Protein backbone atom coordinates (compact mmCIF):
# COMPACT_ATOMS: atom_id res chain seq x y z
CA UNK A 1 0.00 0.00 0.00
CA UNK A 2 2.83 2.40 0.79
CA UNK A 3 3.97 4.62 -2.08
CA UNK A 4 1.46 3.08 -4.49
CA UNK A 5 -1.13 5.85 -4.34
CA UNK A 6 -3.82 3.22 -3.72
CA UNK A 7 -4.67 4.27 -0.16
CA UNK A 8 -6.73 7.42 0.34
CA UNK A 9 -6.72 8.45 4.01
CA UNK A 10 -9.56 10.96 3.55
CA UNK A 11 -11.77 8.37 1.89
CA UNK A 12 -10.95 5.78 4.55
CA UNK A 13 -11.70 8.21 7.38
CA UNK A 14 -15.15 8.85 5.86
CA UNK A 15 -15.99 5.18 5.30
CA UNK A 16 -18.99 4.00 7.22
CA UNK A 17 -17.58 0.80 8.74
CA UNK A 18 -15.52 2.33 11.51
CA UNK A 19 -18.08 5.11 12.11
CA UNK A 20 -20.82 2.50 12.61
CA UNK A 21 -18.59 0.65 15.06
CA UNK A 22 -18.08 3.84 17.10
CA UNK A 23 -21.81 4.59 17.16
CA UNK A 24 -22.85 1.16 18.42
CA UNK A 25 -23.81 0.94 22.07
CA UNK A 26 -22.35 -2.55 22.38
CA UNK A 27 -19.14 -3.77 20.81
CA UNK A 28 -18.69 -7.51 20.38
CA UNK A 29 -15.02 -8.27 21.00
CA UNK A 30 -13.33 -10.16 18.18
CA UNK A 31 -12.40 -12.87 20.65
CA UNK A 32 -16.09 -13.52 21.23
CA UNK A 33 -17.22 -12.93 17.66
CA UNK A 34 -14.67 -15.33 16.15
CA UNK A 35 -14.33 -17.78 19.06
CA UNK A 36 -10.70 -16.91 19.77
CA UNK A 37 -9.48 -17.98 23.18
CA UNK A 38 -6.33 -18.72 25.09
CA UNK A 39 -5.13 -20.40 28.23
CA UNK A 40 -1.90 -21.41 29.92
CA UNK A 41 -1.20 -25.08 30.59
CA UNK A 42 1.00 -25.53 33.70
CA UNK A 43 2.09 -28.77 35.32
CA UNK A 44 5.00 -29.80 37.57
CA UNK A 45 5.22 -33.34 36.22
CA UNK A 46 7.41 -34.18 33.20
CA UNK A 47 6.07 -35.39 29.88
CA UNK A 48 6.69 -38.95 28.75
CA UNK A 49 8.70 -38.63 25.50
CA UNK A 50 6.71 -41.18 23.47
CA UNK A 51 3.31 -39.85 24.45
CA UNK A 52 4.35 -36.25 23.84
CA UNK A 53 5.81 -37.17 20.42
CA UNK A 54 2.48 -38.82 19.53
CA UNK A 55 0.58 -35.67 20.51
CA UNK A 56 2.98 -33.46 18.53
CA UNK A 57 2.28 -35.56 15.43
CA UNK A 58 -1.50 -35.31 16.00
CA UNK A 59 -1.67 -31.71 17.25
CA UNK A 60 -5.21 -30.32 17.74
CA UNK A 61 -6.17 -28.26 14.68
CA UNK A 62 -8.05 -25.67 16.71
CA UNK A 63 -4.79 -24.52 18.32
CA UNK A 64 -3.42 -21.84 16.01
CA UNK A 65 -0.48 -20.76 18.20
CA UNK A 66 1.37 -22.32 21.10
CA UNK A 67 4.59 -21.35 22.80
CA UNK A 68 6.27 -22.38 26.00
CA UNK A 69 8.73 -24.50 27.92
CA UNK A 70 8.45 -28.24 28.32
CA UNK A 71 9.92 -30.62 30.90
CA UNK A 72 10.69 -33.93 29.22
CA UNK A 73 11.43 -36.90 31.49
CA UNK A 74 14.45 -38.11 29.50
CA UNK A 75 16.24 -34.77 29.95
CA UNK A 76 15.76 -33.53 33.50
CA UNK A 77 18.63 -31.10 33.04
CA UNK A 78 17.41 -29.30 29.92
CA UNK A 79 14.20 -27.45 29.13
CA UNK A 80 12.63 -27.92 25.73
CA UNK A 81 10.97 -25.14 23.78
CA UNK A 82 7.75 -25.64 21.87
CA UNK A 83 6.66 -23.08 19.30
CA UNK A 84 3.71 -23.75 17.04
CA UNK A 85 2.07 -21.48 14.49
CA UNK A 86 -0.53 -23.01 12.20
CA UNK A 87 0.73 -26.34 10.87
CA UNK A 88 4.37 -25.67 11.83
CA UNK A 89 5.63 -27.03 15.14
CA UNK A 90 9.18 -26.49 16.32
CA UNK A 91 10.46 -28.43 19.30
CA UNK A 92 14.01 -28.29 20.57
CA UNK A 93 16.41 -27.47 23.38
CA UNK A 94 15.80 -24.21 25.25
CA UNK A 95 18.60 -24.27 27.81
CA UNK A 96 19.38 -25.77 31.16
CA UNK A 97 16.94 -25.72 34.04
CA UNK A 98 18.36 -23.63 36.88
CA UNK A 99 17.71 -26.62 39.16
CA UNK A 100 20.25 -28.65 37.16
CA UNK A 101 23.05 -26.13 37.70
CA UNK A 102 25.61 -26.35 40.53
CA UNK A 103 24.17 -25.13 43.83
CA UNK A 104 26.24 -21.91 43.87
CA UNK A 105 24.85 -20.94 40.44
CA UNK A 106 21.33 -21.79 41.56
CA UNK A 107 21.69 -19.39 44.50
CA UNK A 108 22.95 -16.65 42.15
CA UNK A 109 19.96 -17.10 39.85
CA UNK A 110 17.50 -17.17 42.74
CA UNK A 111 19.02 -14.00 44.21
CA UNK A 112 18.77 -12.17 40.87
CA UNK A 113 15.33 -13.39 39.80
CA UNK A 114 12.54 -12.83 42.38
CA UNK A 115 9.93 -14.42 40.09
CA UNK A 116 12.04 -17.56 39.79
CA UNK A 117 12.39 -17.66 43.57
CA UNK A 118 8.59 -17.37 44.02
CA UNK A 119 7.94 -20.21 41.59
CA UNK A 120 10.72 -22.47 42.86
CA UNK A 121 9.57 -25.94 43.91
CA UNK A 122 11.49 -27.62 46.74
CA UNK A 123 11.63 -30.94 44.89
CA UNK A 124 11.82 -29.96 41.21
CA UNK A 125 13.19 -26.42 41.29
CA UNK A 126 12.15 -24.53 38.15
CA UNK A 127 11.26 -27.64 36.15
CA UNK A 128 7.72 -27.47 34.85
CA UNK A 129 5.58 -27.45 31.73
CA UNK A 130 4.23 -24.02 30.87
CA UNK A 131 2.61 -23.58 27.46
CA UNK A 132 0.45 -20.71 26.24
CA UNK A 133 -2.20 -21.99 23.83
CA UNK A 134 -4.22 -19.74 21.52
CA UNK A 135 -6.93 -21.09 19.28
CA UNK A 136 -10.31 -20.82 17.67
CA UNK A 137 -13.17 -22.74 19.25
CA UNK A 138 -10.78 -24.61 21.53
CA UNK A 139 -12.05 -27.34 23.80
CA UNK A 140 -9.96 -26.28 26.79
CA UNK A 141 -10.87 -29.32 28.88
CA UNK A 142 -10.22 -31.70 25.99
CA UNK A 143 -6.84 -30.16 25.16
CA UNK A 144 -5.85 -30.12 28.83
CA UNK A 145 -6.85 -33.78 29.09
CA UNK A 146 -4.77 -34.70 26.02
CA UNK A 147 -1.74 -32.88 27.46
CA UNK A 148 -2.28 -34.47 30.89
CA UNK A 149 -2.32 -37.92 29.26
CA UNK A 150 1.24 -37.23 28.09
CA UNK A 151 2.52 -36.67 31.65
CA UNK A 152 4.27 -39.39 33.60
CA UNK A 153 1.96 -41.47 35.75
CA UNK A 154 2.64 -41.83 39.47
CA UNK A 155 4.15 -45.27 38.76
CA UNK A 156 6.38 -43.87 36.02
CA UNK A 157 7.55 -41.13 38.38
CA UNK A 158 9.18 -43.89 40.45
CA UNK A 159 10.95 -45.48 37.45
CA UNK A 160 14.35 -44.76 35.90
CA UNK A 161 13.35 -42.10 33.35
CA UNK A 162 16.50 -42.68 31.28
CA UNK A 163 15.05 -46.06 30.25
CA UNK A 164 12.07 -44.51 28.44
CA UNK A 165 12.20 -44.84 24.66
CA UNK A 166 12.94 -41.43 23.21
CA UNK A 167 11.54 -40.69 19.72
CA UNK A 168 12.55 -37.02 19.94
CA UNK A 169 15.99 -37.05 18.27
CA UNK A 170 17.42 -33.76 19.52
CA UNK A 171 17.30 -35.00 23.09
CA UNK A 172 20.03 -37.60 23.20
CA UNK A 173 21.23 -38.71 26.60
CA UNK A 174 25.01 -38.62 26.81
Tab-separated table of C-alpha atoms in Angstrom:
chain	number	residue	atom	x	y	z
A	1	UNK	CA	0.000	0.000	0.000
A	2	UNK	CA	2.832	2.399	0.786
A	3	UNK	CA	3.972	4.618	-2.083
A	4	UNK	CA	1.457	3.076	-4.489
A	5	UNK	CA	-1.128	5.848	-4.342
A	6	UNK	CA	-3.824	3.220	-3.724
A	7	UNK	CA	-4.675	4.272	-0.160
A	8	UNK	CA	-6.728	7.417	0.344
A	9	UNK	CA	-6.725	8.454	4.007
A	10	UNK	CA	-9.558	10.965	3.555
A	11	UNK	CA	-11.767	8.372	1.889
A	12	UNK	CA	-10.949	5.781	4.553
A	13	UNK	CA	-11.703	8.210	7.380
A	14	UNK	CA	-15.148	8.850	5.861
A	15	UNK	CA	-15.993	5.180	5.298
A	16	UNK	CA	-18.987	4.000	7.222
A	17	UNK	CA	-17.575	0.798	8.744
A	18	UNK	CA	-15.524	2.334	11.512
A	19	UNK	CA	-18.083	5.106	12.106
A	20	UNK	CA	-20.823	2.496	12.612
A	21	UNK	CA	-18.589	0.654	15.060
A	22	UNK	CA	-18.084	3.844	17.098
A	23	UNK	CA	-21.812	4.585	17.157
A	24	UNK	CA	-22.846	1.158	18.418
A	25	UNK	CA	-23.806	0.937	22.068
A	26	UNK	CA	-22.355	-2.551	22.379
A	27	UNK	CA	-19.139	-3.774	20.809
A	28	UNK	CA	-18.692	-7.515	20.378
A	29	UNK	CA	-15.020	-8.269	21.003
A	30	UNK	CA	-13.331	-10.156	18.179
A	31	UNK	CA	-12.401	-12.868	20.650
A	32	UNK	CA	-16.089	-13.518	21.234
A	33	UNK	CA	-17.217	-12.933	17.658
A	34	UNK	CA	-14.674	-15.332	16.146
A	35	UNK	CA	-14.327	-17.775	19.058
A	36	UNK	CA	-10.696	-16.911	19.774
A	37	UNK	CA	-9.479	-17.984	23.184
A	38	UNK	CA	-6.329	-18.716	25.093
A	39	UNK	CA	-5.133	-20.402	28.233
A	40	UNK	CA	-1.901	-21.409	29.917
A	41	UNK	CA	-1.202	-25.078	30.591
A	42	UNK	CA	1.003	-25.528	33.695
A	43	UNK	CA	2.093	-28.768	35.323
A	44	UNK	CA	4.998	-29.797	37.574
A	45	UNK	CA	5.217	-33.339	36.216
A	46	UNK	CA	7.405	-34.183	33.200
A	47	UNK	CA	6.067	-35.391	29.880
A	48	UNK	CA	6.694	-38.953	28.751
A	49	UNK	CA	8.703	-38.628	25.497
A	50	UNK	CA	6.712	-41.185	23.468
A	51	UNK	CA	3.307	-39.846	24.454
A	52	UNK	CA	4.352	-36.251	23.838
A	53	UNK	CA	5.806	-37.171	20.423
A	54	UNK	CA	2.477	-38.819	19.535
A	55	UNK	CA	0.582	-35.674	20.510
A	56	UNK	CA	2.975	-33.460	18.531
A	57	UNK	CA	2.276	-35.560	15.425
A	58	UNK	CA	-1.496	-35.306	16.001
A	59	UNK	CA	-1.671	-31.712	17.246
A	60	UNK	CA	-5.212	-30.320	17.745
A	61	UNK	CA	-6.169	-28.258	14.678
A	62	UNK	CA	-8.054	-25.668	16.713
A	63	UNK	CA	-4.785	-24.518	18.320
A	64	UNK	CA	-3.417	-21.836	16.007
A	65	UNK	CA	-0.484	-20.762	18.199
A	66	UNK	CA	1.373	-22.317	21.101
A	67	UNK	CA	4.593	-21.349	22.804
A	68	UNK	CA	6.271	-22.383	26.000
A	69	UNK	CA	8.731	-24.503	27.922
A	70	UNK	CA	8.449	-28.245	28.323
A	71	UNK	CA	9.919	-30.624	30.900
A	72	UNK	CA	10.693	-33.933	29.218
A	73	UNK	CA	11.435	-36.900	31.492
A	74	UNK	CA	14.450	-38.112	29.497
A	75	UNK	CA	16.237	-34.774	29.949
A	76	UNK	CA	15.764	-33.533	33.498
A	77	UNK	CA	18.634	-31.104	33.041
A	78	UNK	CA	17.407	-29.301	29.922
A	79	UNK	CA	14.201	-27.446	29.132
A	80	UNK	CA	12.629	-27.916	25.731
A	81	UNK	CA	10.972	-25.144	23.779
A	82	UNK	CA	7.752	-25.641	21.871
A	83	UNK	CA	6.663	-23.084	19.305
A	84	UNK	CA	3.706	-23.752	17.043
A	85	UNK	CA	2.069	-21.478	14.493
A	86	UNK	CA	-0.532	-23.009	12.201
A	87	UNK	CA	0.731	-26.344	10.865
A	88	UNK	CA	4.366	-25.672	11.827
A	89	UNK	CA	5.629	-27.034	15.144
A	90	UNK	CA	9.177	-26.492	16.321
A	91	UNK	CA	10.458	-28.433	19.302
A	92	UNK	CA	14.007	-28.294	20.568
A	93	UNK	CA	16.410	-27.466	23.380
A	94	UNK	CA	15.801	-24.208	25.246
A	95	UNK	CA	18.599	-24.266	27.810
A	96	UNK	CA	19.377	-25.772	31.164
A	97	UNK	CA	16.935	-25.717	34.043
A	98	UNK	CA	18.362	-23.631	36.878
A	99	UNK	CA	17.715	-26.625	39.165
A	100	UNK	CA	20.249	-28.654	37.157
A	101	UNK	CA	23.054	-26.126	37.704
A	102	UNK	CA	25.606	-26.346	40.534
A	103	UNK	CA	24.168	-25.127	43.832
A	104	UNK	CA	26.235	-21.913	43.870
A	105	UNK	CA	24.854	-20.941	40.441
A	106	UNK	CA	21.331	-21.795	41.558
A	107	UNK	CA	21.693	-19.389	44.496
A	108	UNK	CA	22.946	-16.647	42.153
A	109	UNK	CA	19.960	-17.098	39.848
A	110	UNK	CA	17.499	-17.170	42.737
A	111	UNK	CA	19.016	-13.996	44.212
A	112	UNK	CA	18.766	-12.169	40.869
A	113	UNK	CA	15.327	-13.390	39.800
A	114	UNK	CA	12.543	-12.834	42.377
A	115	UNK	CA	9.928	-14.418	40.085
A	116	UNK	CA	12.040	-17.562	39.790
A	117	UNK	CA	12.386	-17.661	43.568
A	118	UNK	CA	8.594	-17.369	44.021
A	119	UNK	CA	7.939	-20.209	41.594
A	120	UNK	CA	10.723	-22.472	42.858
A	121	UNK	CA	9.569	-25.936	43.909
A	122	UNK	CA	11.490	-27.616	46.738
A	123	UNK	CA	11.627	-30.937	44.889
A	124	UNK	CA	11.820	-29.962	41.210
A	125	UNK	CA	13.185	-26.417	41.289
A	126	UNK	CA	12.152	-24.532	38.146
A	127	UNK	CA	11.263	-27.640	36.151
A	128	UNK	CA	7.721	-27.470	34.847
A	129	UNK	CA	5.585	-27.448	31.732
A	130	UNK	CA	4.229	-24.025	30.865
A	131	UNK	CA	2.615	-23.581	27.460
A	132	UNK	CA	0.447	-20.705	26.239
A	133	UNK	CA	-2.201	-21.995	23.826
A	134	UNK	CA	-4.219	-19.742	21.516
A	135	UNK	CA	-6.929	-21.094	19.283
A	136	UNK	CA	-10.314	-20.825	17.670
A	137	UNK	CA	-13.171	-22.738	19.246
A	138	UNK	CA	-10.777	-24.611	21.531
A	139	UNK	CA	-12.053	-27.336	23.797
A	140	UNK	CA	-9.960	-26.284	26.791
A	141	UNK	CA	-10.872	-29.323	28.879
A	142	UNK	CA	-10.222	-31.702	25.990
A	143	UNK	CA	-6.845	-30.160	25.164
A	144	UNK	CA	-5.854	-30.122	28.833
A	145	UNK	CA	-6.855	-33.781	29.088
A	146	UNK	CA	-4.766	-34.698	26.023
A	147	UNK	CA	-1.736	-32.884	27.461
A	148	UNK	CA	-2.284	-34.469	30.889
A	149	UNK	CA	-2.324	-37.920	29.263
A	150	UNK	CA	1.244	-37.234	28.091
A	151	UNK	CA	2.520	-36.666	31.645
A	152	UNK	CA	4.269	-39.390	33.599
A	153	UNK	CA	1.961	-41.467	35.748
A	154	UNK	CA	2.640	-41.832	39.468
A	155	UNK	CA	4.146	-45.266	38.757
A	156	UNK	CA	6.378	-43.865	36.022
A	157	UNK	CA	7.547	-41.126	38.384
A	158	UNK	CA	9.185	-43.891	40.447
A	159	UNK	CA	10.949	-45.476	37.452
A	160	UNK	CA	14.346	-44.760	35.896
A	161	UNK	CA	13.352	-42.105	33.347
A	162	UNK	CA	16.495	-42.675	31.277
A	163	UNK	CA	15.047	-46.058	30.250
A	164	UNK	CA	12.066	-44.511	28.437
A	165	UNK	CA	12.197	-44.836	24.662
A	166	UNK	CA	12.939	-41.433	23.209
A	167	UNK	CA	11.537	-40.687	19.722
A	168	UNK	CA	12.548	-37.024	19.942
A	169	UNK	CA	15.988	-37.048	18.271
A	170	UNK	CA	17.419	-33.761	19.519
A	171	UNK	CA	17.303	-35.001	23.087
A	172	UNK	CA	20.027	-37.603	23.202
A	173	UNK	CA	21.233	-38.714	26.598
A	174	UNK	CA	25.010	-38.620	26.807
